[in-house]
Amino acid sequence: MEDIAREAGVSRALVSIAMRDAHGVSATTREHILEVARRLGYRHNRVAADLAGRGAGAIGVFVADLHNDLYADVFDGIREVLDAAGRRIVLTVGAADGSRDTAGLDGLLEARVGASIGLGVRLSDAELHDRAPLGPLVLTTREVPGLLSAASDDVAGARLATEHLLALGHCRVTFLANPPGDGYLGRRRGYEAAMTEAGLDPHVQVTSYDTAEVRRCARDLLAGERRPTAVLAHNDRAAVAVLGALADLGLRCPEDVSVVGYDGAEAAALPGIELTTVDSRAAEVGRQAARIALAQVDHEAEAPEPAPITPRLITRRTTAAPTGA
Amino acid sequence: MEDIAREAGVSRALVSIAMRDAHGVSATTREHILEVARRLGYRHNRVAADLAGRGAGAIGVFVADLHNDLYADVFDGIREVLDAAGRRIVLTVGAADGSRDTAGLDGLLEARVGASIGLGVRLSDAELHDRAPLGPLVLTTREVPGLLSAASDDVAGARLATEHLLALGHCRVTFLANPPGDGYLGRRRGYEAAMTEAGLDPHVQVTSYDTAEVRRCARDLLAGERRPTAVLAHNDRAAVAVLGALADLGLRCPEDVSVVGYDGAEAAALPGIELTTVDSRAAEVGRQAARIALAQVDHEAEAPEPAPITPRLITRRTTAAPTGA
DNA sequence: CTGAAAGCGCTTACAG
DNA sequence: CTGAAAGCGCTTACAG
């Protein structure tokens, strides 16, 4: 930077201003400075800038699992908003089993981000509360009392899916639930509410996040007596595993069993799968999370009380009226 | 840090040593220091540490597209090696159309990483050479003369796939190629070699990276006269789009047309898809890329001339002998 | 706009 | 091991 200032015949401070696109420098000299910087092969040192700049800085994003397409959608929404706001993103990646949640979130803190957004965080409500003093964290697709979050209305979405099945004439609808624990409970609640209101008994089968295990579990369920005529899965990955279980048993979908997923991930639309699912509006969730995070770093008095994100049902191949008895 | 030193009754320097897990401090005092740090809610400032530490630092990873499951596999391999080496990862994300390649790679440079690994980089060979002086960059799944890269043997893999189809009795095999340009040409070459050696005419249909467009393109191909009896796609996503095109036309797979993908992504194994494909050993590519990057930051004289990564054919539902004429 | 100075929170020799 | 000091490469007032 020293060199650039000398070469461009301006002050060190002016170069700094030009690099940051701040005002206080005329457009022509700015261009000149950037030109000299380019010629000298100068590359702005973000590390030093962040340290000196008192870390107004970046927004951290923790992605629990790179294999989950849904998070990619959320990330797209986050980036859209953060790009527009001119904010940098610091990204850390976790593991599908949640074992890296703490390390990933800590990594963001050590990078001195102004606020973090967590996709797929599996820490318990209590652990999350313990971490609250460490800095603002916006959770997505999950609500924890007293903490920030951006989520689409899972209760409404699951209700939508359940009512779709009931309207088709299904009575024995099983909900294939994610492992219990804090968070990610809305879908189950929506299903139970819709069933109860229809005067039917909810039937919840708890399963795993591991698809191979979901497939085994679904196979047991579907091979048992009083087989459900429809299965609503807690997410698309699980629903696809149910499709696999049906194939294993030689059962047809939707003729023998209807299947509904949840999320609207890319894979759900694939030819050969064409899953009826609930679009959870992941990109919008991301946008909202980013706006909340921005409000935190900008110390806005009141967080933007965000508009509710309403999921929508996407009807595809895997649901139909139940046949026979 | 000041506070911790005072509270723990040791020197500032000792705290620094303890934080970095370096030696020069006894295990007991180290524990004591870390305990005090925890109690004071201290969080190591990686930004300052990096700046002071002359940036031996982290390894950068650029991921072109978060929606591509294949990159997640590569990333897993990278992290496995880098974790073991105790290196931090700085991650930036591009866009599927390649429009963010420069920004993403620059972002790593500005974070002062010691070396970068690029997944799915679409810059031209010339642009890549221009960037070479900026710092070591290891490309994956792509070879550019004179630059570092980790790649599985695409020529061999495509040959494997083509020979599988030929062995089944197919004569009219079309290769659905990615858009031309620098890089990612090995698969096409392997296909052409296998066809020519068998005394058959290669037939290459160039398409796009956009799946909707691939589907249209495949529809045209399959609806035309002299329909191929088998299609080898440049990757799994394209192959799944071909499956969609077949469904659009009311053609069956593999009865009417066999389809082979490439990559061995998770989606290829999904029930209802069950694509015959070539496993490109993505995690191993990632491991190798990480090892090469490590050799760069450690200034090892000679880069580890890595063992060739041999892809393997995974035979599933979508290939069979051609029926009828 | 300039130019000299202080500071961001660490790490790294260095003499003791 | 300690303790004082210099330095990493920037940003940010501040007087001119």
XYZ file of C-alpha atoms (C1' of nucleotides) in Angstrom:
682
model
C 0.000 0.000 0.000
C 2.967 2.156 0.815
C 4.288 1.462 -2.671
C 1.038 2.268 -4.355
C 0.761 5.571 -2.569
C 4.267 6.503 -3.671
C 3.761 5.301 -7.218
C 0.404 7.022 -7.560
C 1.681 10.164 -5.841
C -1.000 10.179 -3.189
C -1.205 9.493 0.510
C -1.399 6.125 2.133
C -4.747 7.072 3.597
C -6.165 7.919 0.205
C -5.221 4.524 -1.111
C -7.004 2.928 1.792
C -10.102 4.947 1.035
C -9.982 4.009 -2.622
C -9.585 0.319 -1.851
C -12.661 0.326 0.268
C -14.806 2.163 -2.242
C -15.453 4.724 0.477
C -16.038 8.331 -0.408
C -13.547 11.068 0.146
C -11.775 10.545 -3.134
C -12.637 11.783 -6.610
C -13.591 9.234 -9.227
C -10.576 10.030 -11.381
C -7.946 9.641 -8.687
C -9.735 6.539 -7.469
C -9.431 5.018 -10.915
C -5.815 6.057 -11.050
C -5.059 4.441 -7.713
C -6.797 1.211 -8.631
C -4.953 1.189 -11.926
C -1.601 1.532 -10.191
C -2.595 -1.169 -7.721
C -3.435 -3.481 -10.570
C -0.165 -2.761 -12.304
C 1.797 -3.483 -9.164
C -0.081 -6.720 -8.661
C -1.365 -5.468 -5.368
C -3.987 -7.492 -3.591
C -5.934 -6.022 -0.750
C -5.171 -7.745 2.533
C -8.573 -8.476 3.983
C -7.027 -9.868 7.142
C -5.291 -6.625 8.015
C -8.274 -4.575 6.909
C -10.609 -6.548 9.119
C -8.341 -6.217 12.090
C -7.926 -2.507 11.677
C -11.543 -1.909 10.756
C -12.746 -2.943 14.187
C -14.596 -5.847 12.653
C -17.832 -4.244 11.515
C -17.167 -6.899 9.034
C -18.634 -9.942 7.599
C -21.613 -12.165 8.170
C -20.883 -15.761 9.074
C -22.773 -18.657 7.578
C -22.592 -22.129 9.020
C -23.810 -24.891 6.719
C -24.324 -28.174 8.495
C -24.063 -30.356 5.429
C -22.760 -29.631 1.957
C -24.584 -32.692 0.664
C -27.952 -31.205 1.398
C -29.245 -29.343 -1.589
C -31.739 -27.483 0.533
C -28.981 -25.544 2.247
C -27.714 -24.495 -1.145
C -31.081 -22.889 -1.798
C -30.974 -21.113 1.542
C -27.437 -19.985 0.849
C -28.498 -18.510 -2.492
C -31.085 -16.409 -0.699
C -28.581 -15.292 1.905
C -26.062 -14.293 -0.698
C -28.580 -12.385 -2.743
C -29.295 -10.086 0.187
C -25.733 -9.859 1.466
C -24.339 -9.108 -1.967
C -26.790 -6.266 -2.360
C -25.730 -4.942 1.021
C -22.059 -5.250 0.110
C -21.326 -7.643 2.949
C -18.787 -10.380 2.842
C -19.685 -13.949 3.800
C -17.497 -16.185 5.917
C -18.501 -19.803 5.512
C -17.888 -22.839 7.679
C -19.134 -26.350 7.103
C -20.372 -28.884 9.617
C -21.111 -32.561 9.387
C -24.350 -34.340 8.657
C -24.459 -35.868 12.129
C -24.186 -32.526 13.883
C -20.802 -33.363 15.365
C -19.190 -30.235 13.998
C -21.786 -27.701 14.994
C -19.739 -26.209 17.809
C -16.497 -26.138 15.857
C -18.178 -24.563 12.840
C -19.950 -21.891 14.826
C -16.780 -21.170 16.810
C -14.880 -20.801 13.559
C -17.173 -17.955 12.580
C -16.714 -16.293 15.928
C -12.948 -16.501 15.652
C -13.180 -14.868 12.257
C -14.910 -12.024 14.129
C -18.067 -11.927 12.073
C -20.654 -9.392 13.105
C -23.451 -11.955 13.100
C -23.912 -15.571 12.112
C -26.559 -17.570 10.321
C -26.830 -21.266 11.068
C -28.282 -23.747 8.581
C -29.199 -27.112 10.020
C -27.842 -26.499 13.503
C -28.551 -29.464 15.726
C -27.419 -28.147 19.074
C -30.035 -28.319 21.782
C -32.057 -25.305 22.820
C -30.055 -25.163 26.046
C -26.708 -25.248 24.265
C -27.926 -22.558 21.945
C -28.937 -20.375 24.840
C -25.531 -20.864 26.409
C -23.983 -19.621 23.217
C -26.244 -16.612 22.906
C -23.841 -14.183 24.636
C -21.148 -15.029 22.095
C -22.821 -13.015 19.382
C -25.973 -12.821 17.316
C -26.942 -16.094 15.666
C -29.856 -16.433 13.289
C -31.194 -19.957 12.975
C -33.015 -21.123 9.904
C -35.926 -23.523 9.620
C -36.021 -23.772 13.366
C -37.424 -21.674 16.134
C -35.924 -21.470 19.574
C -37.725 -19.283 22.110
C -35.759 -16.125 22.700
C -33.364 -16.593 19.806
C -33.371 -15.130 16.323
C -34.578 -17.257 13.490
C -35.966 -17.282 9.995
C -38.282 -20.113 9.182
C -41.136 -20.949 6.947
C -44.297 -22.051 8.626
C -43.691 -25.779 9.046
C -46.893 -26.331 10.930
C -48.907 -24.861 8.075
C -46.887 -26.757 5.479
C -47.354 -30.135 7.113
C -51.010 -29.370 7.534
C -51.216 -28.574 3.816
C -49.616 -31.890 2.937
C -51.767 -33.874 5.338
C -54.961 -32.236 4.163
C -53.996 -32.995 0.582
C -53.805 -36.680 1.472
C -57.035 -36.591 3.449
C -58.802 -34.863 0.578
C -57.691 -37.682 -1.696
C -59.459 -40.055 0.656
C -56.584 -41.433 2.718
C -57.343 -42.380 6.301
C -54.229 -44.240 7.348
C -51.523 -41.636 6.977
C -48.226 -42.195 8.749
C -45.836 -39.375 9.520
C -42.210 -40.410 9.239
C -40.531 -38.101 11.714
C -36.960 -36.957 12.190
C -35.258 -38.032 15.410
C -36.732 -36.213 18.373
C -34.835 -33.535 20.213
C -34.983 -29.770 20.211
C -35.992 -28.040 17.008
C -37.528 -29.224 13.773
C -40.797 -30.233 15.388
C -43.229 -28.031 13.486
C -43.907 -30.478 10.712
C -44.932 -33.180 13.108
C -47.195 -30.797 14.970
C -48.874 -29.683 11.757
C -49.507 -33.268 10.756
C -50.920 -34.185 14.144
C -53.192 -31.170 14.182
C -54.589 -31.916 10.735
C -55.195 -35.555 11.579
C -56.857 -34.820 14.890
C -59.085 -32.190 13.377
C -60.211 -34.712 10.799
C -61.086 -37.102 13.591
C -58.289 -39.484 12.690
C -55.556 -40.981 14.813
C -52.109 -39.593 14.101
C -49.525 -42.264 13.586
C -45.952 -41.096 13.955
C -43.016 -43.326 13.139
C -39.745 -41.838 14.339
C -36.746 -42.483 12.126
C -33.240 -41.241 11.436
C -31.476 -38.651 9.304
C -29.597 -41.453 7.593
C -31.353 -42.457 4.379
C -30.308 -46.098 4.473
C -31.838 -46.383 7.891
C -34.962 -44.558 6.804
C -35.344 -47.055 4.014
C -35.087 -49.994 6.406
C -37.474 -48.348 8.781
C -39.986 -47.623 6.016
C -39.704 -51.197 4.816
C -40.678 -52.465 8.244
C -43.536 -50.039 8.398
C -44.874 -50.924 4.964
C -44.451 -54.668 5.376
C -46.292 -54.661 8.691
C -49.959 -55.199 9.143
C -52.371 -52.330 8.699
C -50.079 -50.743 6.196
C -50.698 -47.014 5.822
C -52.124 -45.918 2.490
C -50.011 -42.798 2.576
C -46.749 -41.672 4.126
C -45.782 -38.091 4.837
C -42.051 -37.803 5.396
C -40.346 -35.059 7.368
C -38.224 -34.166 4.362
C -37.608 -35.084 0.730
C -34.609 -37.279 1.417
C -36.651 -39.429 3.734
C -39.510 -39.497 1.233
C -37.195 -40.747 -1.497
C -36.024 -43.450 0.880
C -39.668 -44.454 1.280
C -39.870 -44.720 -2.498
C -36.922 -47.072 -2.272
C -38.619 -49.127 0.418
C -41.717 -49.449 -1.745
C -39.596 -50.685 -4.623
C -37.916 -53.164 -2.285
C -41.311 -54.575 -1.383
C -42.652 -54.586 -4.916
C -45.278 -52.013 -4.034
C -46.266 -49.286 -6.446
C -46.434 -45.581 -5.808
C -48.975 -44.032 -5.847
C -51.215 -47.026 -6.620
C -50.423 -48.884 -3.403
C -49.061 -46.134 -1.226
C -48.939 -42.381 -1.677
C -45.824 -40.553 -0.574
C -45.324 -36.900 0.237
C -42.022 -35.222 0.946
C -41.128 -31.879 2.409
C -38.725 -29.156 1.276
C -39.016 -28.955 -2.481
C -35.380 -29.842 -2.994
C -34.071 -30.230 -6.487
C -33.995 -34.019 -6.291
C -37.733 -34.165 -5.640
C -38.451 -32.950 -9.163
C -36.147 -35.414 -10.895
C -37.630 -37.668 -13.560
C -38.326 -41.042 -12.019
C -38.926 -39.463 -8.629
C -41.423 -36.668 -9.186
C -42.321 -36.417 -5.575
C -45.334 -34.576 -4.280
C -43.820 -32.276 -1.709
C -44.136 -29.051 0.217
C -41.946 -26.240 -1.010
C -40.523 -24.721 2.140
C -39.336 -21.627 0.253
C -35.732 -22.097 1.213
C -34.375 -19.122 -0.720
C -36.851 -16.827 0.986
C -35.837 -18.245 4.344
C -32.260 -17.374 3.427
C -33.169 -13.848 2.418
C -34.986 -13.271 5.637
C -32.173 -14.714 7.725
C -29.748 -12.383 5.984
C -31.944 -9.370 6.652
C -32.173 -10.245 10.324
C -28.413 -10.700 10.520
C -27.853 -7.352 8.822
C -30.125 -5.644 11.293
C -27.977 -7.082 14.063
C -24.647 -5.848 12.758
C -26.130 -2.472 11.923
C -27.438 -2.286 15.462
C -30.874 -1.450 14.273
C -33.050 -0.962 17.275
C -35.754 -3.336 16.212
C -35.154 -6.444 14.206
C -37.341 -6.546 11.125
C -40.350 -8.537 12.261
C -40.391 -10.591 9.121
C -43.411 -11.550 7.106
C -44.356 -15.176 7.657
C -43.043 -17.467 4.960
C -45.860 -19.598 3.678
C -44.967 -22.968 2.190
C -46.853 -24.319 -0.786
C -47.855 -27.764 -1.883
C -46.404 -29.119 -5.109
C -48.475 -31.986 -6.409
C -46.626 -34.488 -8.549
C -46.687 -38.167 -9.356
C -46.484 -39.782 -5.936
C -49.907 -39.009 -4.551
C -53.295 -40.343 -5.655
C -56.525 -41.573 -4.138
C -56.159 -44.840 -2.250
C -57.267 -47.874 -4.234
C -59.191 -50.893 -2.947
C -59.592 -51.305 0.769
C -5.165 -11.947 26.060
C -3.682 -9.343 28.301
C -6.373 -10.132 30.843
C -5.832 -13.848 30.649
C -2.119 -13.465 31.193
C -2.746 -11.365 34.273
C -5.487 -13.611 35.606
C -3.467 -16.754 35.010
C -0.303 -15.174 36.325
C 1.726 -15.879 33.238
C 3.146 -13.871 30.391
C 1.272 -12.680 27.344
C 3.593 -14.716 25.173
C 2.856 -17.887 27.062
C -0.840 -17.419 26.526
C -0.216 -17.035 22.836
C 1.751 -20.259 22.803
C -0.953 -22.095 24.685
C -3.664 -20.841 22.345
C -1.838 -22.180 19.356
C -1.156 -25.574 20.876
C 2.510 -24.903 20.197
C 5.128 -26.352 22.467
C 7.098 -24.363 24.974
C 4.537 -24.682 27.708
C 3.945 -27.482 30.160
C 0.719 -29.424 29.909
C -0.466 -28.277 33.319
C 0.020 -24.558 32.769
C -1.476 -24.941 29.325
C -4.598 -26.427 30.836
C -4.661 -23.690 33.421
C -4.406 -20.981 30.784
C -7.128 -22.508 28.644
C -9.303 -22.854 31.726
C -8.882 -19.178 32.580
C -9.586 -18.253 28.971
C -12.781 -20.253 29.065
C -13.844 -18.649 32.290
C -13.237 -15.178 30.931
C -15.196 -16.002 27.795
C -12.144 -15.367 25.717
C -12.264 -16.255 22.060
C -9.119 -16.430 20.035
C -8.979 -13.735 17.372
C -8.025 -15.586 14.245
C -7.873 -12.369 12.262
C -5.155 -10.877 14.419
C -3.371 -14.211 14.715
C -3.279 -14.613 10.957
C -1.976 -11.129 10.431
C 0.772 -11.497 12.986
C 1.582 -15.040 12.004
C 2.783 -13.975 8.604
C -0.006 -15.987 7.056
C 1.504 -19.448 6.877
C -2.094 -20.042 7.389
C -5.028 -21.615 5.809
C -5.874 -23.446 2.639
C -8.515 -21.859 0.432
C -11.239 -23.863 -1.220
C -13.362 -22.446 -3.996
C -16.550 -24.370 -4.711
C -18.189 -23.359 -7.959
C -21.648 -24.559 -7.081
C -23.182 -25.543 -3.777
C -25.958 -27.348 -5.614
C -23.582 -29.895 -7.027
C -23.344 -32.872 -4.783
C -20.130 -33.973 -6.402
C -18.270 -31.022 -4.961
C -19.492 -32.006 -1.542
C -17.748 -35.351 -1.994
C -14.556 -33.631 -3.074
C -14.814 -31.275 -0.138
C -15.126 -34.197 2.255
C -11.868 -35.592 0.923
C -10.149 -32.243 1.225
C -11.282 -31.755 4.757
C -10.234 -35.215 5.805
C -6.631 -34.471 4.842
C -6.582 -30.872 6.028
C -8.101 -31.745 9.382
C -5.431 -34.347 9.926
C -2.795 -31.759 9.067
C -4.365 -29.234 11.408
C -4.994 -26.704 8.659
C -7.859 -24.329 8.532
C -10.081 -24.075 5.452
C -11.304 -20.807 4.000
C -14.239 -21.367 1.701
C -15.723 -19.250 -1.057
C -18.613 -20.126 -3.312
C -19.081 -19.392 -6.992
C -22.034 -19.647 -9.284
C -23.133 -22.466 -11.526
C -22.538 -20.399 -14.661
C -18.934 -19.647 -13.759
C -19.607 -15.934 -13.391
C -18.138 -15.804 -9.916
C -14.943 -17.709 -10.506
C -12.717 -14.659 -10.389
C -14.436 -13.118 -7.395
C -14.352 -16.370 -5.478
C -10.709 -17.077 -6.182
C -9.794 -13.470 -5.370
C -11.650 -13.776 -2.106
C -9.310 -16.574 -1.087
C -6.273 -14.555 -2.051
C -7.450 -11.594 -0.013
C -7.852 -13.899 2.946
C -4.157 -14.641 2.453
C -4.435 -18.384 2.154
C -1.217 -20.260 1.526
C -2.688 -22.215 -1.359
C -6.062 -22.671 -2.990
C -8.036 -25.570 -4.359
C -10.605 -24.885 -7.050
C -13.621 -27.125 -7.619
C -15.398 -26.638 -10.917
C -13.368 -23.654 -12.069
C -14.457 -22.589 -15.529
C -11.860 -19.967 -16.339
C -9.971 -20.579 -19.549
C -6.497 -22.049 -19.593
C -5.138 -18.630 -20.509
C -6.915 -16.870 -17.662
C -5.671 -19.533 -15.307
C -2.112 -19.027 -16.473
C -2.463 -15.305 -15.951
C -3.489 -15.983 -12.401
C -0.676 -18.419 -11.709
C 1.671 -15.808 -10.180
C -0.986 -14.896 -7.621
C -0.398 -18.041 -5.639
C -0.601 -21.806 -5.875
C -3.916 -23.093 -7.159
C -4.789 -26.762 -7.366
C -7.526 -27.562 -9.849
C -9.700 -30.623 -9.491
C -11.137 -32.839 -12.199
C -9.343 -30.782 -14.788
C -5.846 -30.661 -16.119
C -4.194 -27.536 -17.418
C -0.674 -27.893 -18.758
C 1.788 -26.353 -16.332
C -0.671 -25.972 -13.482
C -1.318 -28.104 -10.443
C -4.270 -30.405 -10.451
C -5.827 -33.481 -8.974
C -8.027 -35.453 -11.262
C -9.259 -38.925 -11.810
C -8.546 -40.422 -15.175
C -11.497 -39.195 -17.201
C -10.224 -40.697 -20.418
C -10.082 -44.126 -18.824
C -13.451 -43.677 -17.176
C -15.250 -42.688 -20.352
C -13.565 -45.548 -22.116
C -14.842 -47.897 -19.426
C -18.381 -46.640 -19.878
C -18.234 -46.787 -23.654
C -16.783 -50.266 -23.668
C -19.515 -51.391 -21.301
C -22.100 -50.238 -23.853
C -20.243 -51.779 -26.753
C -19.954 -55.068 -24.902
C -23.713 -55.059 -24.455
C -24.000 -54.850 -28.221
C -24.682 -51.170 -28.780
C -23.390 -49.652 -32.008
C -25.061 -46.266 -32.063
C -23.764 -44.612 -28.922
C -24.039 -40.846 -28.614
C -21.875 -38.839 -26.247
C -23.701 -35.893 -24.727
C -20.885 -33.448 -24.139
C -20.519 -30.421 -21.893
C -20.084 -27.082 -23.657
C -16.699 -26.867 -25.319
C -13.966 -24.648 -23.974
C -10.861 -25.306 -21.950
C -10.898 -28.139 -19.480
C -13.233 -31.030 -18.882
C -12.453 -32.687 -22.209
C -11.089 -36.027 -21.060
C -14.404 -37.816 -21.009
C -15.115 -36.922 -24.586
C -11.684 -38.066 -25.646
C -12.070 -41.385 -23.864
C -15.390 -41.975 -25.558
C -14.027 -41.120 -28.988
C -11.029 -43.351 -28.520
C -13.136 -46.321 -27.488
C -15.515 -45.857 -30.397
C -12.801 -45.462 -32.962
C -10.922 -48.476 -31.714
C -14.086 -50.513 -32.077
C -14.380 -49.347 -35.654
C -17.440 -47.220 -34.930
C -18.155 -43.599 -35.682
C -18.188 -41.375 -32.622
C -21.235 -39.182 -32.424
C -20.910 -36.230 -30.104
C -23.830 -33.982 -29.281
C -22.734 -30.834 -27.472
C -25.116 -29.539 -24.833
C -25.264 -27.225 -21.858
C -24.671 -27.344 -18.098
C -28.306 -26.365 -17.589
C -30.408 -29.466 -17.015
C -33.580 -28.073 -18.564
C -31.662 -27.371 -21.712
C -30.029 -30.786 -21.664
C -33.460 -32.325 -21.466
C -34.665 -30.386 -24.516
C -31.511 -31.215 -26.384
C -31.804 -34.915 -25.545
C -35.419 -34.878 -26.630
C -34.421 -33.580 -30.042
C -31.698 -36.156 -30.275
C -33.922 -39.052 -29.296
C -36.861 -37.980 -31.443
C -34.689 -37.629 -34.532
C -34.037 -40.302 -37.064
C -31.382 -42.886 -36.451
C -31.934 -42.635 -32.751
C -28.964 -43.858 -30.753
C -29.489 -47.042 -28.784
C -27.379 -45.687 -25.970
C -26.394 -42.300 -24.592
C -23.317 -41.591 -22.519
C -23.642 -38.270 -20.746
C -20.728 -36.152 -19.571
C -22.087 -36.220 -16.022
C -24.894 -37.624 -13.896
C -27.011 -34.506 -13.963
C -27.071 -34.579 -17.728
C -27.801 -38.302 -17.684
C -30.794 -37.779 -15.419
C -32.011 -35.123 -17.828
C -31.785 -37.743 -20.574
C -33.951 -39.990 -18.427
C -36.430 -37.141 -18.327
C -36.307 -36.732 -22.082
C -36.997 -40.440 -22.532
C -40.007 -40.154 -20.258
C -41.182 -37.132 -22.247
C -41.090 -39.219 -25.404
C -42.668 -42.286 -23.862
C -39.491 -44.286 -24.387
C -38.312 -46.811 -21.862
C -34.907 -47.099 -20.280
C -33.083 -49.398 -20.742
C -35.437 -51.249 -23.124
C -35.438 -48.559 -25.797
C -32.343 -46.593 -24.909
C -29.542 -47.253 -22.447
C -28.183 -44.322 -20.475
C -24.873 -43.961 -18.682
C -23.883 -41.083 -16.444
C -20.581 -39.991 -15.017
C -19.500 -39.036 -11.498
C -21.270 -41.399 -9.180
C -23.093 -38.609 -7.412
C -25.557 -39.451 -4.700
C -28.565 -38.773 -6.906
C -27.480 -41.433 -9.383
C -28.183 -44.148 -6.831
C -31.636 -42.912 -5.891
C -34.544 -45.315 -6.238
C -36.336 -44.568 -9.494
C -33.115 -43.358 -11.085
C -30.572 -46.102 -10.486
C -28.234 -44.848 -13.123
C -25.355 -46.822 -14.514
C -22.469 -44.463 -14.062
C -18.740 -44.081 -13.648
C -17.597 -43.349 -10.128
C -15.012 -40.622 -10.529
C -13.746 -41.123 -6.975
C -14.453 -37.581 -5.927
C -13.350 -37.943 -2.314
C -10.003 -39.321 -3.430
C -9.620 -36.410 -5.828
C -10.215 -34.118 -2.872
C -7.659 -35.899 -0.727
C -5.063 -35.658 -3.425
C -5.783 -31.997 -4.080
C -5.360 -31.299 -0.380
C -2.046 -33.115 -0.274
C -0.763 -31.131 -3.232
C -1.888 -27.889 -1.638
C -0.177 -28.826 1.609
C 3.051 -29.533 -0.216
C 2.840 -26.033 -1.656
C 2.395 -24.207 1.629
C 5.043 -26.326 3.267
C 7.385 -25.447 0.430
C 8.215 -29.018 -0.171
C 10.697 -29.199 -2.964
C 8.822 -31.689 -5.014
C 5.083 -31.896 -5.184
C 3.861 -35.393 -4.415
C 3.477 -36.947 -7.825
C 0.183 -38.490 -6.994
C -0.976 -41.961 -7.866
C -3.434 -41.940 -10.739
C -7.021 -42.071 -9.611
C -8.797 -44.812 -11.470
C -12.531 -44.471 -11.931
C -14.788 -47.492 -11.794
C -17.942 -48.454 -13.563
C -21.087 -48.892 -11.496
C -23.644 -50.929 -13.366
C -27.235 -50.275 -12.451
C -30.662 -50.290 -14.014
C -30.225 -47.991 -16.987
C -28.089 -50.126 -19.253
C -28.978 -53.318 -21.081
C -28.450 -54.940 -24.440
C -30.205 -53.154 -27.284
C -33.482 -54.774 -28.297
C -34.794 -55.205 -31.835
C -33.113 -53.369 -34.664
C -7.306 16.224 -0.007
C -2.067 15.286 2.843
C 1.061 13.170 6.224
C 2.388 11.599 10.495
C 0.630 8.805 14.259
C -1.927 5.568 16.943
C -4.132 1.333 17.125
C -6.525 -3.301 15.782
C -4.977 -8.127 18.731
C -2.183 -11.019 17.976
C 3.026 -13.539 17.062
C 7.746 -13.559 17.225
C 12.401 -12.965 18.261
C 15.309 -11.463 22.154
C 17.718 -10.567 26.301
C 17.266 -12.119 30.849
C 9.866 -19.950 31.243
C 9.321 -13.945 31.674
C 8.651 -9.212 29.992
C 9.280 -5.517 27.070
C 9.350 -4.484 22.165
C 8.721 -4.673 17.285
C 5.890 -5.847 13.621
C 1.928 -7.953 10.663
C -0.823 -4.409 6.889
C -4.232 -2.160 7.203
C -7.980 1.920 9.114
C -9.013 5.875 11.475
C -9.046 10.172 13.559
C -6.480 14.579 13.463
C -4.146 18.762 12.562
C -2.870 21.133 8.522
